Amino acid sequence: MKLATKAPGTKFVLRIYDDLFPENNGCFLVTEADVQETECEPDMSVDIRALSPMLIGALPFQSSLYRKDVTLHCENKSLKEFFIDKLIFHTEHF
C-alpha cells in the first residue's frame, strides 16, 4: 500500500486479516504520505485474499463489497479513490 499512488487528501483506516502470515494482521492508517499501524477504528475490514486483487485493480471496489471477507464500516471517499478499477490483462482469475 505504501507504493500505491494516493490522491491528495487520502485518509482511511483499513483492517487487514491474514491467516497465513499473522504479522500482516492489524489496522493501518493510509494517508497520501504514509501507511502506519494504528489503533483507530477501521473504515473497512478486508481479508488479504480480497485485498491483493483490489490493489492491482482486478477486483473493483463496488464488487468487493459483495464478498463475505470484505466489510465496509463507513462511507469514505478516499477508499473509492484508492481502490480504482484498472484495465488489466491476465489469463488467470482470482
Short mmCIF file of N, CA and C in Angstrom, two decimals:
data_model
loop_
_atom_site.label_atom_id
_atom_site.label_comp_id
_atom_site.label_asym_id
_atom_site.label_seq_id
_atom_site.Cartn_x
_atom_site.Cartn_y
_atom_site.Cartn_z
N MET A 1 0.82 -1.19 0.00
CA MET A 1 0.00 0.00 0.00
C MET A 1 0.87 1.26 0.00
N LYS A 2 2.06 1.15 0.58
CA LYS A 2 2.95 2.32 0.59
C LYS A 2 3.34 2.73 -0.82
N LEU A 3 3.48 1.76 -1.71
CA LEU A 3 3.92 2.05 -3.07
C LEU A 3 2.80 2.51 -3.99
N ALA A 4 1.56 2.31 -3.58
CA ALA A 4 0.42 2.69 -4.43
C ALA A 4 0.30 4.21 -4.52
N THR A 5 -0.16 4.68 -5.66
CA THR A 5 -0.41 6.10 -5.85
C THR A 5 -1.64 6.50 -5.06
N LYS A 6 -1.52 7.58 -4.31
CA LYS A 6 -2.63 8.04 -3.48
C LYS A 6 -2.98 9.48 -3.85
N ALA A 7 -4.26 9.76 -3.92
CA ALA A 7 -4.73 11.10 -4.26
C ALA A 7 -4.44 12.05 -3.10
N PRO A 8 -4.28 13.34 -3.39
CA PRO A 8 -4.12 14.32 -2.32
C PRO A 8 -5.30 14.24 -1.35
N GLY A 9 -5.01 14.27 -0.07
CA GLY A 9 -6.05 14.23 0.94
C GLY A 9 -6.50 12.83 1.32
N THR A 10 -5.85 11.79 0.78
CA THR A 10 -6.21 10.42 1.11
C THR A 10 -6.05 10.18 2.60
N LYS A 11 -7.10 9.61 3.19
CA LYS A 11 -7.03 9.23 4.61
C LYS A 11 -8.13 8.23 4.91
N PHE A 12 -7.72 7.01 5.27
CA PHE A 12 -8.66 5.98 5.68
C PHE A 12 -7.92 4.95 6.54
N VAL A 13 -8.70 4.17 7.29
CA VAL A 13 -8.14 3.11 8.13
C VAL A 13 -8.64 1.78 7.60
N LEU A 14 -7.72 0.88 7.36
CA LEU A 14 -8.01 -0.43 6.79
C LEU A 14 -7.58 -1.50 7.78
N ARG A 15 -8.51 -2.40 8.14
CA ARG A 15 -8.15 -3.56 8.97
C ARG A 15 -7.91 -4.72 8.03
N ILE A 16 -6.74 -5.34 8.16
CA ILE A 16 -6.35 -6.45 7.30
C ILE A 16 -6.28 -7.73 8.12
N TYR A 17 -6.86 -8.80 7.56
CA TYR A 17 -6.80 -10.13 8.15
C TYR A 17 -5.99 -11.02 7.23
N ASP A 18 -5.06 -11.76 7.83
CA ASP A 18 -4.24 -12.69 7.05
C ASP A 18 -3.98 -13.91 7.91
N ASP A 19 -4.65 -15.03 7.62
CA ASP A 19 -4.48 -16.22 8.45
C ASP A 19 -3.19 -16.97 8.14
N LEU A 20 -2.54 -16.69 7.03
CA LEU A 20 -1.29 -17.35 6.68
C LEU A 20 -0.08 -16.65 7.32
N PHE A 21 -0.08 -15.32 7.29
CA PHE A 21 1.02 -14.54 7.88
C PHE A 21 0.44 -13.58 8.92
N PRO A 22 0.35 -13.99 10.18
CA PRO A 22 -0.27 -13.16 11.22
C PRO A 22 0.38 -11.78 11.39
N GLU A 23 1.62 -11.63 10.97
CA GLU A 23 2.28 -10.32 11.08
C GLU A 23 1.65 -9.27 10.17
N ASN A 24 0.84 -9.70 9.21
CA ASN A 24 0.13 -8.77 8.33
C ASN A 24 -1.17 -8.26 8.95
N ASN A 25 -1.64 -8.92 10.02
CA ASN A 25 -2.89 -8.53 10.66
C ASN A 25 -2.75 -7.18 11.35
N GLY A 26 -3.81 -6.39 11.29
CA GLY A 26 -3.81 -5.12 12.02
C GLY A 26 -4.60 -4.06 11.31
N CYS A 27 -4.69 -2.91 11.97
CA CYS A 27 -5.33 -1.73 11.40
C CYS A 27 -4.25 -0.79 10.92
N PHE A 28 -4.45 -0.25 9.73
CA PHE A 28 -3.44 0.62 9.14
C PHE A 28 -4.08 1.92 8.68
N LEU A 29 -3.48 3.03 9.09
CA LEU A 29 -3.89 4.35 8.64
C LEU A 29 -3.16 4.64 7.35
N VAL A 30 -3.93 4.85 6.30
CA VAL A 30 -3.36 5.13 4.97
C VAL A 30 -3.61 6.60 4.67
N THR A 31 -2.53 7.35 4.46
CA THR A 31 -2.63 8.75 4.06
C THR A 31 -1.86 8.93 2.76
N GLU A 32 -1.95 10.10 2.19
CA GLU A 32 -1.25 10.30 0.92
C GLU A 32 0.26 10.21 1.10
N ALA A 33 0.76 10.42 2.33
CA ALA A 33 2.20 10.42 2.56
C ALA A 33 2.74 9.11 3.15
N ASP A 34 1.88 8.32 3.83
CA ASP A 34 2.42 7.20 4.58
C ASP A 34 1.35 6.15 4.86
N VAL A 35 1.80 4.99 5.31
CA VAL A 35 0.94 3.93 5.82
C VAL A 35 1.55 3.50 7.14
N GLN A 36 0.75 3.56 8.21
CA GLN A 36 1.27 3.18 9.51
C GLN A 36 0.22 2.45 10.32
N GLU A 37 0.67 1.57 11.20
CA GLU A 37 -0.24 0.83 12.05
C GLU A 37 -0.90 1.79 13.03
N THR A 38 -2.17 1.52 13.35
CA THR A 38 -2.94 2.41 14.22
C THR A 38 -3.90 1.61 15.09
N GLU A 39 -4.41 2.25 16.12
CA GLU A 39 -5.43 1.66 16.99
C GLU A 39 -6.82 2.21 16.65
N CYS A 40 -6.93 3.07 15.65
CA CYS A 40 -8.20 3.68 15.26
C CYS A 40 -9.17 2.64 14.72
N GLU A 41 -10.46 2.95 14.80
CA GLU A 41 -11.50 2.09 14.24
C GLU A 41 -11.39 2.09 12.70
N PRO A 42 -11.56 0.92 12.07
CA PRO A 42 -11.39 0.84 10.62
C PRO A 42 -12.59 1.38 9.85
N ASP A 43 -12.30 1.92 8.67
CA ASP A 43 -13.33 2.30 7.71
C ASP A 43 -13.76 1.07 6.92
N MET A 44 -12.82 0.12 6.78
CA MET A 44 -13.08 -1.10 6.02
C MET A 44 -12.24 -2.23 6.60
N SER A 45 -12.81 -3.44 6.63
CA SER A 45 -12.06 -4.64 7.02
C SER A 45 -11.99 -5.54 5.80
N VAL A 46 -10.83 -6.12 5.58
CA VAL A 46 -10.63 -6.92 4.37
C VAL A 46 -9.63 -8.04 4.61
N ASP A 47 -9.95 -9.21 4.08
CA ASP A 47 -9.02 -10.33 4.11
C ASP A 47 -7.96 -10.11 3.04
N ILE A 48 -6.77 -10.57 3.29
CA ILE A 48 -5.66 -10.37 2.35
C ILE A 48 -5.97 -10.97 0.97
N ARG A 49 -6.80 -12.03 0.94
CA ARG A 49 -7.15 -12.65 -0.34
C ARG A 49 -8.03 -11.75 -1.20
N ALA A 50 -8.72 -10.83 -0.58
CA ALA A 50 -9.50 -9.84 -1.34
C ALA A 50 -8.66 -8.59 -1.59
N LEU A 51 -7.81 -8.24 -0.63
CA LEU A 51 -7.01 -7.02 -0.75
C LEU A 51 -6.07 -7.05 -1.95
N SER A 52 -5.43 -8.17 -2.16
CA SER A 52 -4.45 -8.25 -3.26
C SER A 52 -5.07 -7.93 -4.62
N PRO A 53 -6.18 -8.57 -5.03
CA PRO A 53 -6.77 -8.20 -6.32
C PRO A 53 -7.37 -6.80 -6.33
N MET A 54 -7.79 -6.30 -5.16
CA MET A 54 -8.29 -4.93 -5.10
C MET A 54 -7.15 -3.94 -5.38
N LEU A 55 -5.98 -4.21 -4.83
CA LEU A 55 -4.84 -3.31 -5.02
C LEU A 55 -4.38 -3.23 -6.47
N ILE A 56 -4.42 -4.35 -7.18
CA ILE A 56 -3.96 -4.31 -8.58
C ILE A 56 -5.07 -3.91 -9.54
N GLY A 57 -6.30 -3.78 -9.03
CA GLY A 57 -7.41 -3.33 -9.87
C GLY A 57 -8.20 -4.44 -10.52
N ALA A 58 -7.89 -5.70 -10.18
CA ALA A 58 -8.61 -6.84 -10.77
C ALA A 58 -9.97 -7.05 -10.12
N LEU A 59 -10.14 -6.56 -8.90
CA LEU A 59 -11.42 -6.66 -8.19
C LEU A 59 -11.91 -5.24 -7.93
N PRO A 60 -12.92 -4.79 -8.67
CA PRO A 60 -13.43 -3.43 -8.49
C PRO A 60 -13.97 -3.21 -7.08
N PHE A 61 -13.83 -2.00 -6.58
CA PHE A 61 -14.25 -1.65 -5.22
C PHE A 61 -15.71 -2.05 -4.97
N GLN A 62 -16.60 -1.66 -5.85
CA GLN A 62 -18.02 -1.96 -5.64
C GLN A 62 -18.27 -3.46 -5.63
N SER A 63 -17.59 -4.21 -6.46
CA SER A 63 -17.75 -5.66 -6.49
C SER A 63 -17.20 -6.31 -5.23
N SER A 64 -16.14 -5.74 -4.68
CA SER A 64 -15.54 -6.31 -3.47
C SER A 64 -16.51 -6.32 -2.30
N LEU A 65 -17.45 -5.40 -2.30
CA LEU A 65 -18.40 -5.28 -1.19
C LEU A 65 -19.37 -6.46 -1.13
N TYR A 66 -19.45 -7.25 -2.18
CA TYR A 66 -20.29 -8.44 -2.19
C TYR A 66 -19.59 -9.66 -1.59
N ARG A 67 -18.31 -9.54 -1.36
CA ARG A 67 -17.56 -10.66 -0.77
C ARG A 67 -17.82 -10.73 0.73
N LYS A 68 -17.79 -11.93 1.27
CA LYS A 68 -18.00 -12.12 2.71
C LYS A 68 -16.79 -11.70 3.53
N ASP A 69 -15.63 -11.61 2.89
CA ASP A 69 -14.41 -11.25 3.63
C ASP A 69 -14.04 -9.77 3.49
N VAL A 70 -15.00 -8.97 3.02
CA VAL A 70 -14.82 -7.52 2.91
C VAL A 70 -16.01 -6.85 3.60
N THR A 71 -15.71 -5.94 4.54
CA THR A 71 -16.78 -5.23 5.25
C THR A 71 -16.49 -3.74 5.23
N LEU A 72 -17.41 -2.98 4.70
CA LEU A 72 -17.31 -1.52 4.70
C LEU A 72 -18.03 -1.02 5.96
N HIS A 73 -17.28 -0.38 6.85
CA HIS A 73 -17.85 0.08 8.11
C HIS A 73 -18.45 1.49 8.00
N CYS A 74 -17.95 2.29 7.09
CA CYS A 74 -18.48 3.63 6.89
C CYS A 74 -18.08 4.11 5.49
N GLU A 75 -18.85 5.06 4.98
CA GLU A 75 -18.54 5.64 3.67
C GLU A 75 -17.29 6.51 3.80
N ASN A 76 -16.35 6.31 2.92
CA ASN A 76 -15.14 7.11 2.91
C ASN A 76 -14.72 7.28 1.45
N LYS A 77 -14.76 8.50 0.99
CA LYS A 77 -14.43 8.81 -0.40
C LYS A 77 -13.01 8.36 -0.77
N SER A 78 -12.11 8.44 0.19
CA SER A 78 -10.72 8.06 -0.07
C SER A 78 -10.58 6.59 -0.45
N LEU A 79 -11.42 5.73 0.14
CA LEU A 79 -11.36 4.30 -0.20
C LEU A 79 -11.69 4.09 -1.67
N LYS A 80 -12.76 4.74 -2.13
CA LYS A 80 -13.17 4.59 -3.53
C LYS A 80 -12.12 5.13 -4.48
N GLU A 81 -11.43 6.18 -4.07
CA GLU A 81 -10.39 6.77 -4.91
C GLU A 81 -9.11 5.94 -4.89
N PHE A 82 -8.87 5.23 -3.79
CA PHE A 82 -7.65 4.42 -3.67
C PHE A 82 -7.78 3.11 -4.44
N PHE A 83 -8.91 2.42 -4.28
CA PHE A 83 -9.13 1.15 -4.95
C PHE A 83 -9.84 1.38 -6.28
N ILE A 84 -9.07 1.84 -7.26
CA ILE A 84 -9.66 2.16 -8.56
C ILE A 84 -9.61 0.94 -9.48
N ASP A 85 -10.59 0.86 -10.36
CA ASP A 85 -10.60 -0.20 -11.37
C ASP A 85 -9.52 0.11 -12.39
N LYS A 86 -8.82 -0.92 -12.82
CA LYS A 86 -7.79 -0.74 -13.83
C LYS A 86 -8.05 -1.71 -14.96
N LEU A 87 -7.75 -1.29 -16.15
CA LEU A 87 -7.83 -2.17 -17.30
C LEU A 87 -6.56 -2.99 -17.31
N ILE A 88 -6.69 -4.27 -17.00
CA ILE A 88 -5.51 -5.14 -16.93
C ILE A 88 -5.75 -6.36 -17.80
N PHE A 89 -4.67 -7.01 -18.16
CA PHE A 89 -4.76 -8.24 -18.92
C PHE A 89 -4.14 -9.34 -18.08
N HIS A 90 -4.93 -10.34 -17.77
CA HIS A 90 -4.38 -11.51 -17.10
C HIS A 90 -5.19 -12.72 -17.55
N THR A 91 -4.51 -13.85 -17.60
CA THR A 91 -5.17 -15.05 -18.09
C THR A 91 -5.65 -15.94 -16.94
N GLU A 92 -5.30 -15.58 -15.72
CA GLU A 92 -5.76 -16.32 -14.54
C GLU A 92 -6.76 -15.46 -13.79
N HIS A 93 -7.63 -16.11 -13.05
CA HIS A 93 -8.65 -15.37 -12.28
C HIS A 93 -8.44 -15.61 -10.80
N PHE A 94 -8.72 -14.59 -10.01
CA PHE A 94 -8.59 -14.69 -8.56
C PHE A 94 -9.82 -15.33 -7.98
#
